[in-house]
PDB file of C-alpha atoms in Angstrom:
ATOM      1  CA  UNK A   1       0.000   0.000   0.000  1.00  0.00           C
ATOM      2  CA  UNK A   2       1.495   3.268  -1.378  1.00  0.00           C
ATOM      3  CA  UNK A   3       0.645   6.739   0.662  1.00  0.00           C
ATOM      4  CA  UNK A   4       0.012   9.648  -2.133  1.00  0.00           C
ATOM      5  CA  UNK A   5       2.428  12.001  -2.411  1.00  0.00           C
ATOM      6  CA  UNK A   6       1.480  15.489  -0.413  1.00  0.00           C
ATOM      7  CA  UNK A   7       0.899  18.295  -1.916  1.00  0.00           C
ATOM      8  CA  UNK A   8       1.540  21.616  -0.942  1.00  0.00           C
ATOM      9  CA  UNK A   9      -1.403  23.435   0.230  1.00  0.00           C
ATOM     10  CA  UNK A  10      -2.936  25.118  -3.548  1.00  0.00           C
ATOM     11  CA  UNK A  11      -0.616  23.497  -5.532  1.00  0.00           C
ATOM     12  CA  UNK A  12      -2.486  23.282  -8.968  1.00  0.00           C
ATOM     13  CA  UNK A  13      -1.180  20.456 -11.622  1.00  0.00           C
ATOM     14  CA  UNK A  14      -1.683  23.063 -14.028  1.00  0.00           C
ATOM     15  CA  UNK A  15       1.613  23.705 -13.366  1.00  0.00           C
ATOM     16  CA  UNK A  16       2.912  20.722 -14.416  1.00  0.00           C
ATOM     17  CA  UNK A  17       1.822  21.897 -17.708  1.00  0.00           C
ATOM     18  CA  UNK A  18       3.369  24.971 -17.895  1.00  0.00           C
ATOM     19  CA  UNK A  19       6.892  23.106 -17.538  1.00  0.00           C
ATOM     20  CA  UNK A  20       6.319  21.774 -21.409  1.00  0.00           C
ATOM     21  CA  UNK A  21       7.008  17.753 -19.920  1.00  0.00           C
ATOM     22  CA  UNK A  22       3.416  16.967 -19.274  1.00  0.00           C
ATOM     23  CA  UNK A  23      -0.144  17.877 -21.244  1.00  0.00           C
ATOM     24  CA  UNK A  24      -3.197  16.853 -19.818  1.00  0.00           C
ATOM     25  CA  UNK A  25      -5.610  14.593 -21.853  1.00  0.00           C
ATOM     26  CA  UNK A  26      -8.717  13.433 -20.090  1.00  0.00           C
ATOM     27  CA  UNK A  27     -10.805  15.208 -22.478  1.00  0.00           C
ATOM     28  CA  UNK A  28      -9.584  12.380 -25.264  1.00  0.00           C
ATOM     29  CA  UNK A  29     -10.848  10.262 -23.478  1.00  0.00           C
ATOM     30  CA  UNK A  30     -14.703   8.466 -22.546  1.00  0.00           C
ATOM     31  CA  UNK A  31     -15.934   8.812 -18.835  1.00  0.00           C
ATOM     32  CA  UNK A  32     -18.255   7.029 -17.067  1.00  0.00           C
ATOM     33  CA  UNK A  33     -19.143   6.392 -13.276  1.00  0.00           C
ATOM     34  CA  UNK A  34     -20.958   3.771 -11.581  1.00  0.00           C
ATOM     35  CA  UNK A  35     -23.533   6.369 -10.424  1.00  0.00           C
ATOM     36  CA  UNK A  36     -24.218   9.641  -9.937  1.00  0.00           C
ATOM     37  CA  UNK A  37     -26.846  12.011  -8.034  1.00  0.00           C
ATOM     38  CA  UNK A  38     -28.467  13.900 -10.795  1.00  0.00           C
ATOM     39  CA  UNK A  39     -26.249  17.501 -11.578  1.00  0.00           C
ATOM     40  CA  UNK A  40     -23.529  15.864  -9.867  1.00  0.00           C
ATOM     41  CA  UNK A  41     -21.708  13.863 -12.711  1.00  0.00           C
ATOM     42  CA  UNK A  42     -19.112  13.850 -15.540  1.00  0.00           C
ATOM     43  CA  UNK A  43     -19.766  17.457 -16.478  1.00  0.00           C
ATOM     44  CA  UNK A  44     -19.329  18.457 -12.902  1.00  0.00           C
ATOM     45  CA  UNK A  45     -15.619  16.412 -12.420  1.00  0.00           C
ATOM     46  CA  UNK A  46     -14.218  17.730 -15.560  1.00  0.00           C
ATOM     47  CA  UNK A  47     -15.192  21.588 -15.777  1.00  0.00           C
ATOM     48  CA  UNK A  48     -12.204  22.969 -14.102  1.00  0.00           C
ATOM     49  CA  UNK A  49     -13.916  24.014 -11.067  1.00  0.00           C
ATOM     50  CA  UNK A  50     -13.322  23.127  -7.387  1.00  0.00           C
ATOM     51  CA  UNK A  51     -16.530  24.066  -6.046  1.00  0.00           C
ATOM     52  CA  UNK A  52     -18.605  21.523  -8.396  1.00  0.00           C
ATOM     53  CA  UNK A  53     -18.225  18.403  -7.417  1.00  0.00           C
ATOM     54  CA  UNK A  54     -19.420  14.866  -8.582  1.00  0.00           C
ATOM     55  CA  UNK A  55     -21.540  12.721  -6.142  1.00  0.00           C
ATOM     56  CA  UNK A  56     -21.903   9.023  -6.149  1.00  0.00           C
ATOM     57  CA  UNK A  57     -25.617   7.692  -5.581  1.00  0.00           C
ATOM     58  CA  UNK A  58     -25.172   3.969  -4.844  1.00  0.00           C
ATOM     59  CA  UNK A  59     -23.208   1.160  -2.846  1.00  0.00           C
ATOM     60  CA  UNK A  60     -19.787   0.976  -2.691  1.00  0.00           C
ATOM     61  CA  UNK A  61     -17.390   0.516  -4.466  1.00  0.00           C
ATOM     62  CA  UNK A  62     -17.920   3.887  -5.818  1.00  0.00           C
ATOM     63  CA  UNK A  63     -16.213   3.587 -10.039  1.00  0.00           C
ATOM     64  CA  UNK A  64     -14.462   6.728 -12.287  1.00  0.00           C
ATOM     65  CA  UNK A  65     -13.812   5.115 -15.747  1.00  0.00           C
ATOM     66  CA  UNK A  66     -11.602   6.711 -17.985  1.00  0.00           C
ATOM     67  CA  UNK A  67     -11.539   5.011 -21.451  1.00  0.00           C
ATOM     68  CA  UNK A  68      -9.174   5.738 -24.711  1.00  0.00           C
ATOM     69  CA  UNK A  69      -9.900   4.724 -27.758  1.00  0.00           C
ATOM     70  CA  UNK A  70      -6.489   3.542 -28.234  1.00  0.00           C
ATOM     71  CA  UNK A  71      -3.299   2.790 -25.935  1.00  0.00           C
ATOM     72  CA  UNK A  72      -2.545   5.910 -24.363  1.00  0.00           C
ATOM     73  CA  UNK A  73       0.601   6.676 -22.113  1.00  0.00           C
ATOM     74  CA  UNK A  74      -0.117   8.017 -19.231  1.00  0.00           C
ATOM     75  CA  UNK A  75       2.009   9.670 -16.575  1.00  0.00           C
ATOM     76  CA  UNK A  76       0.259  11.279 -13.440  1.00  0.00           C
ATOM     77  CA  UNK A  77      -3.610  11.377 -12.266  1.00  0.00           C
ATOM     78  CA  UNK A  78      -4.252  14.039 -10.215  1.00  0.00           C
ATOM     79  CA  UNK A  79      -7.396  14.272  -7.917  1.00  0.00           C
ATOM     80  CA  UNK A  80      -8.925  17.296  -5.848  1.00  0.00           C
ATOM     81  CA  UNK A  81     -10.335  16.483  -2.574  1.00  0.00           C
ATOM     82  CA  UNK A  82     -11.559  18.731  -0.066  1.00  0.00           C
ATOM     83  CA  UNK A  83     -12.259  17.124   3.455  1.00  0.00           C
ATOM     84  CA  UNK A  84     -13.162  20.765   4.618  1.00  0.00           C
ATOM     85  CA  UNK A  85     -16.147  20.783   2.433  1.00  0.00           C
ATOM     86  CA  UNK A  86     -16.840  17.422   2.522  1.00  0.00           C
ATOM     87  CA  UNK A  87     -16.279  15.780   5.264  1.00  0.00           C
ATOM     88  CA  UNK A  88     -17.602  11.887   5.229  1.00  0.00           C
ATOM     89  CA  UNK A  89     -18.006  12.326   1.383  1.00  0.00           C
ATOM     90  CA  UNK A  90     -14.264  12.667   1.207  1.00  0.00           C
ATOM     91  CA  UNK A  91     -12.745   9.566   0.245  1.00  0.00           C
ATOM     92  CA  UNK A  92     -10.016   7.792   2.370  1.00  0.00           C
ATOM     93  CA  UNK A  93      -9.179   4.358   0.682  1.00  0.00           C
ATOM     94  CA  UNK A  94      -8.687   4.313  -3.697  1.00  0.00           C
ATOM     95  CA  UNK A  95      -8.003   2.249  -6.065  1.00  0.00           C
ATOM     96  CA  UNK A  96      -6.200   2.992  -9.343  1.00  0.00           C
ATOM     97  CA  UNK A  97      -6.729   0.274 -11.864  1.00  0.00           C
ATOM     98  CA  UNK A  98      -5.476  -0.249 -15.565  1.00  0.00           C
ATOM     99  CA  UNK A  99      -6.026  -2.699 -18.017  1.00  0.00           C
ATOM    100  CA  UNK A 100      -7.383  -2.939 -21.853  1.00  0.00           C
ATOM    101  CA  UNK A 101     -10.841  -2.984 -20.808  1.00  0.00           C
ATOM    102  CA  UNK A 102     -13.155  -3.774 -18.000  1.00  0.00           C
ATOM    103  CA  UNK A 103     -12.285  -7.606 -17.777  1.00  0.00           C
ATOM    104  CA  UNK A 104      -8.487  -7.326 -17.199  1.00  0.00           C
ATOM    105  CA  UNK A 105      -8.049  -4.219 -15.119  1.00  0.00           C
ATOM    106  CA  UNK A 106      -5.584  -4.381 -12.681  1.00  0.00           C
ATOM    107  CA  UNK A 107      -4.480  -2.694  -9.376  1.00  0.00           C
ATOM    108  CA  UNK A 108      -1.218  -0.386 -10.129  1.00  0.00           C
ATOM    109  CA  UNK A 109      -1.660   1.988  -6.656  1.00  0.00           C
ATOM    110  CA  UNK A 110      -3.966   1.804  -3.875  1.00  0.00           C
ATOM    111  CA  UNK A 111      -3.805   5.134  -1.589  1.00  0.00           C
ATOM    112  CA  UNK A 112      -5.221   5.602   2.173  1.00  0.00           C
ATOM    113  CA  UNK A 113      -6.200   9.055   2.595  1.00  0.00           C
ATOM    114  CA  UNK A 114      -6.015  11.234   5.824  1.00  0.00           C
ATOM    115  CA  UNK A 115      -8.386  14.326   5.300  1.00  0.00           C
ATOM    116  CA  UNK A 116      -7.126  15.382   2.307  1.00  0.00           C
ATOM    117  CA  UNK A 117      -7.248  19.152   0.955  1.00  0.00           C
ATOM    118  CA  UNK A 118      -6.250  20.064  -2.368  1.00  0.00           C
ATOM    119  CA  UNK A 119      -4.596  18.024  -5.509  1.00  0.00           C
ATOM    120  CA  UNK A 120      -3.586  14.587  -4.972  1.00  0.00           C
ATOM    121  CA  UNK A 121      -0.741  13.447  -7.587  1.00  0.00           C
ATOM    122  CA  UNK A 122      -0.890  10.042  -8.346  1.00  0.00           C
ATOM    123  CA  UNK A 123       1.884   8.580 -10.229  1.00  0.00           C
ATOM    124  CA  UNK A 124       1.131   5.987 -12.993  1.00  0.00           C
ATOM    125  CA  UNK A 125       4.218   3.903 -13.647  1.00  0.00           C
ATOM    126  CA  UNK A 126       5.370   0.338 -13.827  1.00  0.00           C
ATOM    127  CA  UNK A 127       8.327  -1.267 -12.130  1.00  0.00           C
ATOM    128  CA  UNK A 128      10.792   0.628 -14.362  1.00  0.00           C
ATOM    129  CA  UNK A 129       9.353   4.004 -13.306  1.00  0.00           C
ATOM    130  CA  UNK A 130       8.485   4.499 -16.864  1.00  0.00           C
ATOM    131  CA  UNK A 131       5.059   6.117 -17.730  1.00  0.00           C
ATOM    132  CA  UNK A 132       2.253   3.479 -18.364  1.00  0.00           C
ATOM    133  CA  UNK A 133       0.608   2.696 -21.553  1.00  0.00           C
ATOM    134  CA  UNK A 134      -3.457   2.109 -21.510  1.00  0.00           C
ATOM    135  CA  UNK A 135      -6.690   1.590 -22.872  1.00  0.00           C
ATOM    136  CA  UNK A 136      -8.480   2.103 -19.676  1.00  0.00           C
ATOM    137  CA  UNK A 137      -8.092   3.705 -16.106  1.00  0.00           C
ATOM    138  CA  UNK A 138     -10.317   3.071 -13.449  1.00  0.00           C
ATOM    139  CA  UNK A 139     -10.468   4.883  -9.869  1.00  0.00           C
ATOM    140  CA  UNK A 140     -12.199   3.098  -7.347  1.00  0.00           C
ATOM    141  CA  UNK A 141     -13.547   5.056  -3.998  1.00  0.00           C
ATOM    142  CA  UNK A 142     -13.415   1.954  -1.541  1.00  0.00           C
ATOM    143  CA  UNK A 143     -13.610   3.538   2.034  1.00  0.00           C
ATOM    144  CA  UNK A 144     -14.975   6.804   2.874  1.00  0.00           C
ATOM    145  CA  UNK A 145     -14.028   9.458   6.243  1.00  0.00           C
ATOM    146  CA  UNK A 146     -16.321   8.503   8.478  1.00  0.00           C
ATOM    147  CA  UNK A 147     -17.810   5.388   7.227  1.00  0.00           C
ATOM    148  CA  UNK A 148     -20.022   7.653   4.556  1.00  0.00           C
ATOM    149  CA  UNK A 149     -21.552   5.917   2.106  1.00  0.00           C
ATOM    150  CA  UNK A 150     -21.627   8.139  -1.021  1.00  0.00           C
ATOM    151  CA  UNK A 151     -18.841  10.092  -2.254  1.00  0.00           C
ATOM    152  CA  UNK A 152     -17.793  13.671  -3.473  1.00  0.00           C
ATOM    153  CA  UNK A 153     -14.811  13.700  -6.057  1.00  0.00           C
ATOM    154  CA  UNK A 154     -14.225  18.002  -7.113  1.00  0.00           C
ATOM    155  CA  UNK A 155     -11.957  16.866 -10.255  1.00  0.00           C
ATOM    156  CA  UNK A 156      -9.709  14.686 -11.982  1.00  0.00           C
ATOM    157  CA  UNK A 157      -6.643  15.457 -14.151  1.00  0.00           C
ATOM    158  CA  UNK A 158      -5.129  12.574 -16.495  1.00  0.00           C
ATOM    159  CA  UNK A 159      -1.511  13.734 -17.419  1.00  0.00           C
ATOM    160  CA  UNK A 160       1.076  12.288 -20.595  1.00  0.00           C
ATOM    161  CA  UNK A 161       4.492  13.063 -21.159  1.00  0.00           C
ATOM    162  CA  UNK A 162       5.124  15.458 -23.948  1.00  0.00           C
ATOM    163  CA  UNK A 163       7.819  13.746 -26.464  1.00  0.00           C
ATOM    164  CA  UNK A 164      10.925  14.852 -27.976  1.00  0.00           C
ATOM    165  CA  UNK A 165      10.744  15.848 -30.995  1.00  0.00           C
ATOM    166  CA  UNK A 166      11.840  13.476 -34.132  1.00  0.00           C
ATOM    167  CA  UNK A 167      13.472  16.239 -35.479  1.00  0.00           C
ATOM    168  CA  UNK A 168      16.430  17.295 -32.952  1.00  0.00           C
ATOM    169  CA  UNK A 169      16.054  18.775 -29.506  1.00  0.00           C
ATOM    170  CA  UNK A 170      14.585  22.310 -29.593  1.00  0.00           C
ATOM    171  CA  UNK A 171      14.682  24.381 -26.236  1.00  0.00           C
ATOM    172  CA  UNK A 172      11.409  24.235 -23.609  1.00  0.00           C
ATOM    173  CA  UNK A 173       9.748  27.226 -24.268  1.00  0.00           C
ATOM    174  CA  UNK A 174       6.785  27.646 -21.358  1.00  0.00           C
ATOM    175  CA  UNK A 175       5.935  31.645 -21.731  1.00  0.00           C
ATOM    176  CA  UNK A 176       2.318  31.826 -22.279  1.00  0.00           C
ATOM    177  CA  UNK A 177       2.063  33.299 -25.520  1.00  0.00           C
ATOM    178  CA  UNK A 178       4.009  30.137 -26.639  1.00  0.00           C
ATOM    179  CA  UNK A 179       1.902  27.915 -24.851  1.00  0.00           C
ATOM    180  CA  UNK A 180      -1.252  29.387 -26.506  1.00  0.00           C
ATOM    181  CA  UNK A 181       0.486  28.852 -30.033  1.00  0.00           C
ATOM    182  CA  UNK A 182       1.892  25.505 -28.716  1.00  0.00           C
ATOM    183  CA  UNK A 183       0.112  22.961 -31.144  1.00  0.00           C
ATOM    184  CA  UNK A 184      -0.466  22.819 -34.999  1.00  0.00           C
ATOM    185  CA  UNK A 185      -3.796  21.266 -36.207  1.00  0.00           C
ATOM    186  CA  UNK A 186      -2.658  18.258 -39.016  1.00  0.00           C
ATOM    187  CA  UNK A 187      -5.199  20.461 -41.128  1.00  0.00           C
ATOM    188  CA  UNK A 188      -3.168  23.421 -40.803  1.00  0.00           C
ATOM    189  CA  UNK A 189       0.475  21.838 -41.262  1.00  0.00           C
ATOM    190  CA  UNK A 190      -1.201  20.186 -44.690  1.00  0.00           C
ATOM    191  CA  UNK A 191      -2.262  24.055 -45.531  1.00  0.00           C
ATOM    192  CA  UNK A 192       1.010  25.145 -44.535  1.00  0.00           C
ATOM    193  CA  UNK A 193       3.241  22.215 -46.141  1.00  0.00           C
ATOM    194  CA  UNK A 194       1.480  22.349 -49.287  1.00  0.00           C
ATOM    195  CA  UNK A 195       1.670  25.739 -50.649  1.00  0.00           C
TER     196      UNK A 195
END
């Protein structure tokens, strides 16, 4: 059993993206939970707000599934839990499965958590420490604060590692005006390429 790594106090994973190693990709991919009160769902755990939360409606074990439509690496998951606000909603036991698909997931980090308060960064490696690669990632809410029985997740952050480049080795550039300009759309490099 693995303990998560603290956080500081408002640390935001956001800046793990502005250091150019890491984007964040949970919106390539399919979620689904094993229940949800109604206004309290998907929408709610991915709309960059920490005062929106999703809440389960059902027995535990309470299910996140995060599916890609095809092997995806995947470097960090970072959760936000408030035990302030939510006191016996507030998990204190996960799961973090992986696998192809529902029938082969597997256990890669199981965390115990003391009344947490901001961003919880979970690594996803193997053995090697290398980044995993995955079809599927599923985080399971076994244990509640307080014995509660349904359970209050504020958001969830899937993270890759951004790759060299083919090319040659170009310098990290992490201003924000680069940042906003970061990407090229295939459509656009075809417009651009074929003049």
């Amino acid at each position: 059993m693995t303990t998560p790594n603290k956080t500081p106090p408002g640390a935001d994973p956001k800046q793990l993206e502005r250091t150019g190693t890491v984007r964040e990709i949970g919106s390539q991919a399919v979620w689904s939970l094993s229940s949800c009160k109604p206004g309290f769902g998907v929408d709610q755990l991915r709309d960059d707000n920490l005062e929106t939360y999703w809440q389960s409606d059902g027995s535990q074990p309470h299910l996140v599934n995060i599916q890609f439509r095809r092997k995806t690496t995947v470097k960090t998951l970072c959760i936000y839990a408030d035990y302030k606000s939510d006191e016996s909603y507030t998990p204190s036991k996960i799961s973090v499965r992986v696998g192809n698909n529902f029938h082969n997931l597997q256990e890669i980090r199981q965390l115990e958590l003391v009344e947490p308060s901001g961003w919880i960064h979970v690594p996803l490696t193997d053995s090697h420490k290398k980044p995993i690669r995955t079809f599927m990632i599923q985080i399971a809410v076994l244990a509640n604060h307080q014995n509660g029985r349904d359970t209050h997740m504020r958001q969830i952050k899937v993270y890759t590692p951004v790759e060299e480049s083919s090319i040659g080795k170009f310098p990290r550039c992490t201003t924000i005006d680069f940042m906003m300009y970061r990407s090229i759309s295939h459509l656009e490099a075809a417009r651009w390429f074929c003049k």
